[in-house]
Amino acid sequence: AQTVTQSQPEMSVQEAETVTLSCTYDTSENNYYLFWYKQPPSRQMILVIRQEAYKQQNATENRFSVNFQKAAKSFSLKISDSQLGDTAMYFCALARGNTGKLIFGQGTTLQVKP
Amino acid sequence: DTAVSQTPKYLVTQMGNDKSIKCEQNLGHDTMYWYKQDSKKFLKIMFSYNNKELIINETVPNRFSPKSPDKAHLNLHINSLELGDSAVYFCASSHRTSGRGNTGELFFGEGSRLTVL
């Protein structure tokens, strides 16, 4: 069975600071994708960043980067220069191949404080 | 233009009623999904259709019936609504077919909040 665990229910960070959200997962697959989705109060699910398991290089998207440790099955999200608009719930997710069946973690609520 | 649109966005109804949520995507994707987000914000897949064919059907009660008239539409009909059906239902779409720029990414709609009284 595939599982995704986010052990931090809530986090807070000061504006302009850096914060790291943790995620661990378990899968027996070799071909899989990992994602971080953001859900602001508006409820919309927005893709933040994605990582293919076969790529060793960590994905980056502007202020967002991941630390992908395949052997440890860890996929943390680092947000640099945090902005008030980053306040949201963040979900880590795992998909086997291109099935589109996402297994989500429990979510981490991030509060960016001015 | 909205990529994945769901209607209605809010739905309040009584136990025992039947209701439908509609979803349309204009991204040209070949696969659509329904996900359920419960009161604790936990998200779980319910169904997936690829080119109108059901490919994922999780352990969802028979009262839930998805219908895909074409690959751009995936509707969700719920019979005999129960209190536990109260949740936010998300429609999503993706390009699943190999060799066509599949990134594994799902594009979500804004969600439909269903409240059963």
PDB file of C-alpha atoms in Angstrom:
ATOM      1  CA  ALA A   1       0.000   0.000   0.000  1.00  0.00           C
ATOM      2  CA  GLN A   2       1.076   3.535  -0.674  1.00  0.00           C
ATOM      3  CA  THR A   3       1.024   6.054   2.145  1.00  0.00           C
ATOM      4  CA  VAL A   4       1.960   9.685   2.611  1.00  0.00           C
ATOM      5  CA  THR A   5       2.617  11.214   6.018  1.00  0.00           C
ATOM      6  CA  GLN A   6       2.861  14.864   6.956  1.00  0.00           C
ATOM      7  CA  SER A   7       3.817  15.057  10.615  1.00  0.00           C
ATOM      8  CA  GLN A   8       3.375  18.812  11.062  1.00  0.00           C
ATOM      9  CA  PRO A   9      -0.325  19.744  11.319  1.00  0.00           C
ATOM     10  CA  GLU A  10       0.454  23.445  11.709  1.00  0.00           C
ATOM     11  CA  MET A  11       3.417  25.721  11.144  1.00  0.00           C
ATOM     12  CA  SER A  12       4.055  29.424  11.158  1.00  0.00           C
ATOM     13  CA  VAL A  13       6.786  31.621   9.725  1.00  0.00           C
ATOM     14  CA  GLN A  14       7.572  35.300   9.652  1.00  0.00           C
ATOM     15  CA  GLU A  15       7.250  37.083   6.361  1.00  0.00           C
ATOM     16  CA  ALA A  16      10.507  36.951   4.333  1.00  0.00           C
ATOM     17  CA  GLU A  17      11.804  33.999   6.340  1.00  0.00           C
ATOM     18  CA  THR A  18      12.316  30.431   5.154  1.00  0.00           C
ATOM     19  CA  VAL A  19      10.218  27.470   6.206  1.00  0.00           C
ATOM     20  CA  THR A  20      10.432  23.740   5.480  1.00  0.00           C
ATOM     21  CA  LEU A  21       7.442  21.416   5.415  1.00  0.00           C
ATOM     22  CA  SER A  22       8.086  17.708   5.919  1.00  0.00           C
ATOM     23  CA  CYS A  23       6.676  14.756   4.048  1.00  0.00           C
ATOM     24  CA  THR A  24       7.506  11.076   4.095  1.00  0.00           C
ATOM     25  CA  TYR A  25       5.991   8.408   1.918  1.00  0.00           C
ATOM     26  CA  ASP A  26       5.974   4.708   1.345  1.00  0.00           C
ATOM     27  CA  THR A  27       5.652   2.887  -1.953  1.00  0.00           C
ATOM     28  CA  SER A  28       7.004  -0.248  -3.573  1.00  0.00           C
ATOM     29  CA  GLU A  29       6.826   1.310  -7.036  1.00  0.00           C
ATOM     30  CA  ASN A  30       9.866   2.464  -8.986  1.00  0.00           C
ATOM     31  CA  ASN A  31       7.978   4.811 -11.274  1.00  0.00           C
ATOM     32  CA  TYR A  32       6.122   7.468  -9.329  1.00  0.00           C
ATOM     33  CA  TYR A  33       5.602  11.198  -9.012  1.00  0.00           C
ATOM     34  CA  LEU A  34       5.569  13.405  -5.953  1.00  0.00           C
ATOM     35  CA  PHE A  35       3.722  16.675  -5.649  1.00  0.00           C
ATOM     36  CA  TRP A  36       3.107  19.537  -3.312  1.00  0.00           C
ATOM     37  CA  TYR A  37      -0.295  21.166  -3.670  1.00  0.00           C
ATOM     38  CA  LYS A  38      -1.407  24.365  -1.986  1.00  0.00           C
ATOM     39  CA  GLN A  39      -4.958  24.985  -0.821  1.00  0.00           C
ATOM     40  CA  PRO A  40      -5.566  28.614   0.234  1.00  0.00           C
ATOM     41  CA  PRO A  41      -8.769  29.654   2.009  1.00  0.00           C
ATOM     42  CA  SER A  42     -10.377  30.006  -1.411  1.00  0.00           C
ATOM     43  CA  ARG A  43     -10.350  26.178  -1.490  1.00  0.00           C
ATOM     44  CA  GLN A  44      -8.712  25.896  -4.920  1.00  0.00           C
ATOM     45  CA  MET A  45      -6.052  23.169  -5.159  1.00  0.00           C
ATOM     46  CA  ILE A  46      -2.970  24.635  -6.801  1.00  0.00           C
ATOM     47  CA  LEU A  47       0.117  22.711  -7.839  1.00  0.00           C
ATOM     48  CA  VAL A  48       3.234  24.145  -6.227  1.00  0.00           C
ATOM     49  CA  ILE A  49       5.911  21.763  -7.431  1.00  0.00           C
ATOM     50  CA  ARG A  50       6.369  18.243  -8.800  1.00  0.00           C
ATOM     51  CA  GLN A  51       9.171  15.698  -8.807  1.00  0.00           C
ATOM     52  CA  GLU A  52       9.641  12.578 -10.912  1.00  0.00           C
ATOM     53  CA  ALA A  53      11.124   9.784  -8.839  1.00  0.00           C
ATOM     54  CA  TYR A  54      13.654   8.857 -11.523  1.00  0.00           C
ATOM     55  CA  LYS A  55      15.195  12.330 -11.448  1.00  0.00           C
ATOM     56  CA  GLN A  56      17.912  12.815  -8.899  1.00  0.00           C
ATOM     57  CA  GLN A  57      17.967  16.580  -9.208  1.00  0.00           C
ATOM     58  CA  ASN A  58      15.686  18.378  -6.771  1.00  0.00           C
ATOM     59  CA  ALA A  59      12.880  20.341  -8.411  1.00  0.00           C
ATOM     60  CA  THR A  60      12.708  24.110  -7.959  1.00  0.00           C
ATOM     61  CA  GLU A  61      10.034  26.644  -8.853  1.00  0.00           C
ATOM     62  CA  ASN A  62      11.044  30.193  -8.009  1.00  0.00           C
ATOM     63  CA  ARG A  63      10.851  30.465  -4.194  1.00  0.00           C
ATOM     64  CA  PHE A  64       9.819  26.835  -3.819  1.00  0.00           C
ATOM     65  CA  SER A  65      12.220  23.911  -3.789  1.00  0.00           C
ATOM     66  CA  VAL A  66      12.177  20.341  -2.623  1.00  0.00           C
ATOM     67  CA  ASN A  67      14.630  18.080  -0.876  1.00  0.00           C
ATOM     68  CA  PHE A  68      13.956  14.681  -2.418  1.00  0.00           C
ATOM     69  CA  GLN A  69      15.660  11.851  -0.558  1.00  0.00           C
ATOM     70  CA  LYS A  70      14.589   8.739  -2.451  1.00  0.00           C
ATOM     71  CA  ALA A  71      16.287   6.168  -0.227  1.00  0.00           C
ATOM     72  CA  ALA A  72      14.805   7.737   2.876  1.00  0.00           C
ATOM     73  CA  LYS A  73      11.442   8.246   1.105  1.00  0.00           C
ATOM     74  CA  SER A  74      11.377  11.852   2.132  1.00  0.00           C
ATOM     75  CA  PHE A  75      10.077  14.815   0.129  1.00  0.00           C
ATOM     76  CA  SER A  76      10.235  18.114   2.000  1.00  0.00           C
ATOM     77  CA  LEU A  77       9.181  21.505   0.654  1.00  0.00           C
ATOM     78  CA  LYS A  78      11.229  24.625   1.314  1.00  0.00           C
ATOM     79  CA  ILE A  79       9.622  28.020   0.888  1.00  0.00           C
ATOM     80  CA  SER A  80      12.095  30.878   0.754  1.00  0.00           C
ATOM     81  CA  ASP A  81      11.262  34.543   1.302  1.00  0.00           C
ATOM     82  CA  SER A  82       7.812  33.631   2.612  1.00  0.00           C
ATOM     83  CA  GLN A  83       4.996  35.909   1.561  1.00  0.00           C
ATOM     84  CA  LEU A  84       1.598  36.548   3.120  1.00  0.00           C
ATOM     85  CA  GLY A  85       0.018  34.936   0.073  1.00  0.00           C
ATOM     86  CA  ASP A  86       1.754  31.671   0.947  1.00  0.00           C
ATOM     87  CA  THR A  87      -0.658  31.250   3.859  1.00  0.00           C
ATOM     88  CA  ALA A  88      -2.520  28.048   3.006  1.00  0.00           C
ATOM     89  CA  MET A  89      -2.810  24.368   3.669  1.00  0.00           C
ATOM     90  CA  TYR A  90      -0.099  22.376   1.911  1.00  0.00           C
ATOM     91  CA  PHE A  91      -0.590  18.806   0.813  1.00  0.00           C
ATOM     92  CA  CYS A  92       2.095  16.346  -0.145  1.00  0.00           C
ATOM     93  CA  ALA A  93       0.919  13.744  -2.663  1.00  0.00           C
ATOM     94  CA  LEU A  94       2.202  10.614  -4.358  1.00  0.00           C
ATOM     95  CA  ALA A  95       1.075   9.133  -7.670  1.00  0.00           C
ATOM     96  CA  ARG A  96       2.072   5.797  -9.134  1.00  0.00           C
ATOM     97  CA  GLY A  97       3.253   6.331 -12.699  1.00  0.00           C
ATOM     98  CA  ASN A  98       0.718   8.377 -14.642  1.00  0.00           C
ATOM     99  CA  THR A  99      -2.391   6.890 -13.070  1.00  0.00           C
ATOM    100  CA  GLY A 100      -3.577  10.202 -11.691  1.00  0.00           C
ATOM    101  CA  LYS A 101      -4.512   8.461  -8.473  1.00  0.00           C
ATOM    102  CA  LEU A 102      -3.012  10.801  -5.927  1.00  0.00           C
ATOM    103  CA  ILE A 103      -2.432   9.599  -2.383  1.00  0.00           C
ATOM    104  CA  PHE A 104      -2.492  12.685  -0.191  1.00  0.00           C
ATOM    105  CA  GLY A 105      -0.931  13.395   3.167  1.00  0.00           C
ATOM    106  CA  GLN A 106      -2.947  14.888   6.001  1.00  0.00           C
ATOM    107  CA  GLY A 107      -1.880  18.413   5.137  1.00  0.00           C
ATOM    108  CA  THR A 108       0.101  21.125   6.924  1.00  0.00           C
ATOM    109  CA  THR A 109      -1.482  24.477   7.644  1.00  0.00           C
ATOM    110  CA  LEU A 110       1.070  27.241   7.114  1.00  0.00           C
ATOM    111  CA  GLN A 111       0.539  30.700   8.534  1.00  0.00           C
ATOM    112  CA  VAL A 112       2.803  33.469   7.296  1.00  0.00           C
ATOM    113  CA  LYS A 113       2.901  36.299   9.804  1.00  0.00           C
ATOM    114  CA  PRO A 114       3.618  39.940   8.928  1.00  0.00           C
TER     115      PRO A 114
ATOM    116  CA  ASP B   1     -11.290  30.905 -19.126  1.00  0.00           C
ATOM    117  CA  THR B   2     -11.711  28.451 -16.264  1.00  0.00           C
ATOM    118  CA  ALA B   3      -9.806  25.221 -16.991  1.00  0.00           C
ATOM    119  CA  VAL B   4     -11.839  22.870 -14.772  1.00  0.00           C
ATOM    120  CA  SER B   5     -15.224  24.173 -13.734  1.00  0.00           C
ATOM    121  CA  GLN B   6     -17.711  22.651 -11.329  1.00  0.00           C
ATOM    122  CA  THR B   7     -21.313  23.531 -10.639  1.00  0.00           C
ATOM    123  CA  PRO B   8     -22.742  24.215  -8.195  1.00  0.00           C
ATOM    124  CA  LYS B   9     -20.042  25.544  -5.885  1.00  0.00           C
ATOM    125  CA  TYR B  10     -22.311  25.238  -2.866  1.00  0.00           C
ATOM    126  CA  LEU B  11     -25.142  22.814  -2.307  1.00  0.00           C
ATOM    127  CA  VAL B  12     -27.311  22.489   0.792  1.00  0.00           C
ATOM    128  CA  THR B  13     -29.904  19.738   0.858  1.00  0.00           C
ATOM    129  CA  GLN B  14     -31.881  17.426   3.103  1.00  0.00           C
ATOM    130  CA  MET B  15     -31.098  13.817   3.935  1.00  0.00           C
ATOM    131  CA  GLY B  16     -32.615  11.377   1.480  1.00  0.00           C
ATOM    132  CA  ASN B  17     -32.523  13.741  -1.483  1.00  0.00           C
ATOM    133  CA  ASP B  18     -30.751  13.077  -4.783  1.00  0.00           C
ATOM    134  CA  LYS B  19     -28.308  15.643  -6.140  1.00  0.00           C
ATOM    135  CA  SER B  20     -25.802  16.062  -8.951  1.00  0.00           C
ATOM    136  CA  ILE B  21     -22.566  17.970  -9.371  1.00  0.00           C
ATOM    137  CA  LYS B  22     -21.363  18.777 -12.859  1.00  0.00           C
ATOM    138  CA  CYS B  23     -17.794  19.129 -14.062  1.00  0.00           C
ATOM    139  CA  GLU B  24     -16.335  20.308 -17.335  1.00  0.00           C
ATOM    140  CA  GLN B  25     -12.729  20.756 -18.449  1.00  0.00           C
ATOM    141  CA  ASN B  26     -11.489  22.693 -21.473  1.00  0.00           C
ATOM    142  CA  LEU B  27      -7.861  21.565 -21.269  1.00  0.00           C
ATOM    143  CA  GLY B  28      -8.205  18.770 -23.807  1.00  0.00           C
ATOM    144  CA  HIS B  29      -7.289  16.186 -21.174  1.00  0.00           C
ATOM    145  CA  ASP B  30      -8.303  12.579 -21.591  1.00  0.00           C
ATOM    146  CA  THR B  31      -8.806  11.681 -17.945  1.00  0.00           C
ATOM    147  CA  MET B  32     -11.089  13.122 -15.276  1.00  0.00           C
ATOM    148  CA  TYR B  33     -11.466  12.422 -11.589  1.00  0.00           C
ATOM    149  CA  TRP B  34     -13.622  12.985  -8.544  1.00  0.00           C
ATOM    150  CA  TYR B  35     -11.926  13.499  -5.192  1.00  0.00           C
ATOM    151  CA  LYS B  36     -13.626  13.945  -1.820  1.00  0.00           C
ATOM    152  CA  GLN B  37     -12.287  16.203   0.934  1.00  0.00           C
ATOM    153  CA  ASP B  38     -13.824  15.465   4.309  1.00  0.00           C
ATOM    154  CA  SER B  39     -14.284  17.748   7.302  1.00  0.00           C
ATOM    155  CA  LYS B  40     -10.709  17.052   8.445  1.00  0.00           C
ATOM    156  CA  LYS B  41      -9.428  18.188   5.041  1.00  0.00           C
ATOM    157  CA  PHE B  42      -8.390  14.680   4.078  1.00  0.00           C
ATOM    158  CA  LEU B  43      -8.488  14.153   0.307  1.00  0.00           C
ATOM    159  CA  LYS B  44      -9.251  10.817  -1.290  1.00  0.00           C
ATOM    160  CA  ILE B  45      -9.948   9.708  -4.834  1.00  0.00           C
ATOM    161  CA  MET B  46     -13.404   8.388  -5.634  1.00  0.00           C
ATOM    162  CA  PHE B  47     -13.497   7.766  -9.381  1.00  0.00           C
ATOM    163  CA  SER B  48     -11.496   8.232 -12.544  1.00  0.00           C
ATOM    164  CA  TYR B  49     -12.593   8.137 -16.173  1.00  0.00           C
ATOM    165  CA  ASN B  50     -10.296   7.879 -19.168  1.00  0.00           C
ATOM    166  CA  ASN B  51     -11.984   8.712 -22.487  1.00  0.00           C
ATOM    167  CA  LYS B  52     -15.383   7.990 -20.969  1.00  0.00           C
ATOM    168  CA  GLU B  53     -14.265   4.647 -19.543  1.00  0.00           C
ATOM    169  CA  LEU B  54     -14.258   4.054 -15.789  1.00  0.00           C
ATOM    170  CA  ILE B  55     -10.712   3.136 -14.754  1.00  0.00           C
ATOM    171  CA  ILE B  56     -10.638   3.829 -11.018  1.00  0.00           C
ATOM    172  CA  ASN B  57     -13.503   3.059  -8.676  1.00  0.00           C
ATOM    173  CA  GLU B  58     -12.562   3.187  -5.030  1.00  0.00           C
ATOM    174  CA  THR B  59     -14.739   1.692  -2.329  1.00  0.00           C
ATOM    175  CA  VAL B  60     -17.482   4.226  -2.756  1.00  0.00           C
ATOM    176  CA  PRO B  61     -21.139   3.446  -1.872  1.00  0.00           C
ATOM    177  CA  ASN B  62     -23.396   2.542  -4.781  1.00  0.00           C
ATOM    178  CA  ARG B  63     -25.360   5.718  -4.075  1.00  0.00           C
ATOM    179  CA  PHE B  64     -22.580   7.567  -5.877  1.00  0.00           C
ATOM    180  CA  SER B  65     -22.700   7.213  -9.642  1.00  0.00           C
ATOM    181  CA  PRO B  66     -20.347   9.063 -11.965  1.00  0.00           C
ATOM    182  CA  LYS B  67     -21.348   9.691 -15.551  1.00  0.00           C
ATOM    183  CA  SER B  68     -19.085  10.793 -18.375  1.00  0.00           C
ATOM    184  CA  PRO B  69     -21.000  11.771 -21.543  1.00  0.00           C
ATOM    185  CA  ASP B  70     -17.739  12.735 -23.232  1.00  0.00           C
ATOM    186  CA  LYS B  71     -14.132  13.133 -22.220  1.00  0.00           C
ATOM    187  CA  ALA B  72     -14.614  16.809 -21.337  1.00  0.00           C
ATOM    188  CA  HIS B  73     -17.384  16.146 -18.823  1.00  0.00           C
ATOM    189  CA  LEU B  74     -17.655  14.070 -15.678  1.00  0.00           C
ATOM    190  CA  ASN B  75     -20.729  14.427 -13.529  1.00  0.00           C
ATOM    191  CA  LEU B  76     -21.364  12.994 -10.085  1.00  0.00           C
ATOM    192  CA  HIS B  77     -24.826  11.923  -9.045  1.00  0.00           C
ATOM    193  CA  ILE B  78     -25.574  11.046  -5.443  1.00  0.00           C
ATOM    194  CA  ASN B  79     -28.735   9.218  -4.403  1.00  0.00           C
ATOM    195  CA  SER B  80     -30.328   9.117  -0.958  1.00  0.00           C
ATOM    196  CA  LEU B  81     -27.951  11.621   0.575  1.00  0.00           C
ATOM    197  CA  GLU B  82     -26.689  10.949   4.096  1.00  0.00           C
ATOM    198  CA  LEU B  83     -25.173  13.248   6.702  1.00  0.00           C
ATOM    199  CA  GLY B  84     -21.762  11.652   6.123  1.00  0.00           C
ATOM    200  CA  ASP B  85     -21.812  12.752   2.514  1.00  0.00           C
ATOM    201  CA  SER B  86     -21.212  16.322   3.617  1.00  0.00           C
ATOM    202  CA  ALA B  87     -17.832  17.252   2.166  1.00  0.00           C
ATOM    203  CA  VAL B  88     -16.103  19.207  -0.544  1.00  0.00           C
ATOM    204  CA  TYR B  89     -16.040  17.351  -3.847  1.00  0.00           C
ATOM    205  CA  PHE B  90     -13.254  18.178  -6.281  1.00  0.00           C
ATOM    206  CA  CYS B  91     -13.241  17.422  -9.950  1.00  0.00           C
ATOM    207  CA  ALA B  92      -9.843  17.172 -11.640  1.00  0.00           C
ATOM    208  CA  SER B  93      -8.376  16.338 -15.021  1.00  0.00           C
ATOM    209  CA  SER B  94      -5.048  15.236 -16.448  1.00  0.00           C
ATOM    210  CA  HIS B  95      -3.306  13.972 -19.548  1.00  0.00           C
ATOM    211  CA  ARG B  96      -2.876  10.293 -18.821  1.00  0.00           C
ATOM    212  CA  THR B  97      -1.977   8.942 -22.210  1.00  0.00           C
ATOM    213  CA  SER B  98       1.712   8.186 -22.526  1.00  0.00           C
ATOM    214  CA  GLY B  99       3.843  10.135 -24.925  1.00  0.00           C
ATOM    215  CA  ARG B 100       1.625  13.193 -24.921  1.00  0.00           C
ATOM    216  CA  GLY B 101       3.355  15.398 -22.431  1.00  0.00           C
ATOM    217  CA  ASN B 102       2.012  13.598 -19.430  1.00  0.00           C
ATOM    218  CA  THR B 103       3.431  15.258 -16.356  1.00  0.00           C
ATOM    219  CA  GLY B 104       1.368  13.351 -13.836  1.00  0.00           C
ATOM    220  CA  GLU B 105      -0.129  16.654 -12.714  1.00  0.00           C
ATOM    221  CA  LEU B 106      -3.799  16.967 -11.918  1.00  0.00           C
ATOM    222  CA  PHE B 107      -5.671  20.200 -12.551  1.00  0.00           C
ATOM    223  CA  PHE B 108      -8.400  20.727  -9.989  1.00  0.00           C
ATOM    224  CA  GLY B 109     -11.668  22.576 -10.085  1.00  0.00           C
ATOM    225  CA  GLU B 110     -12.649  24.952  -7.291  1.00  0.00           C
ATOM    226  CA  GLY B 111     -14.588  22.306  -5.430  1.00  0.00           C
ATOM    227  CA  SER B 112     -18.266  21.904  -4.603  1.00  0.00           C
ATOM    228  CA  ARG B 113     -19.196  22.098  -0.946  1.00  0.00           C
ATOM    229  CA  LEU B 114     -22.089  19.747  -0.194  1.00  0.00           C
ATOM    230  CA  THR B 115     -23.926  20.121   3.098  1.00  0.00           C
ATOM    231  CA  VAL B 116     -26.504  17.512   4.036  1.00  0.00           C
ATOM    232  CA  LEU B 117     -28.915  18.523   6.803  1.00  0.00           C
TER     233      LEU B 117
END
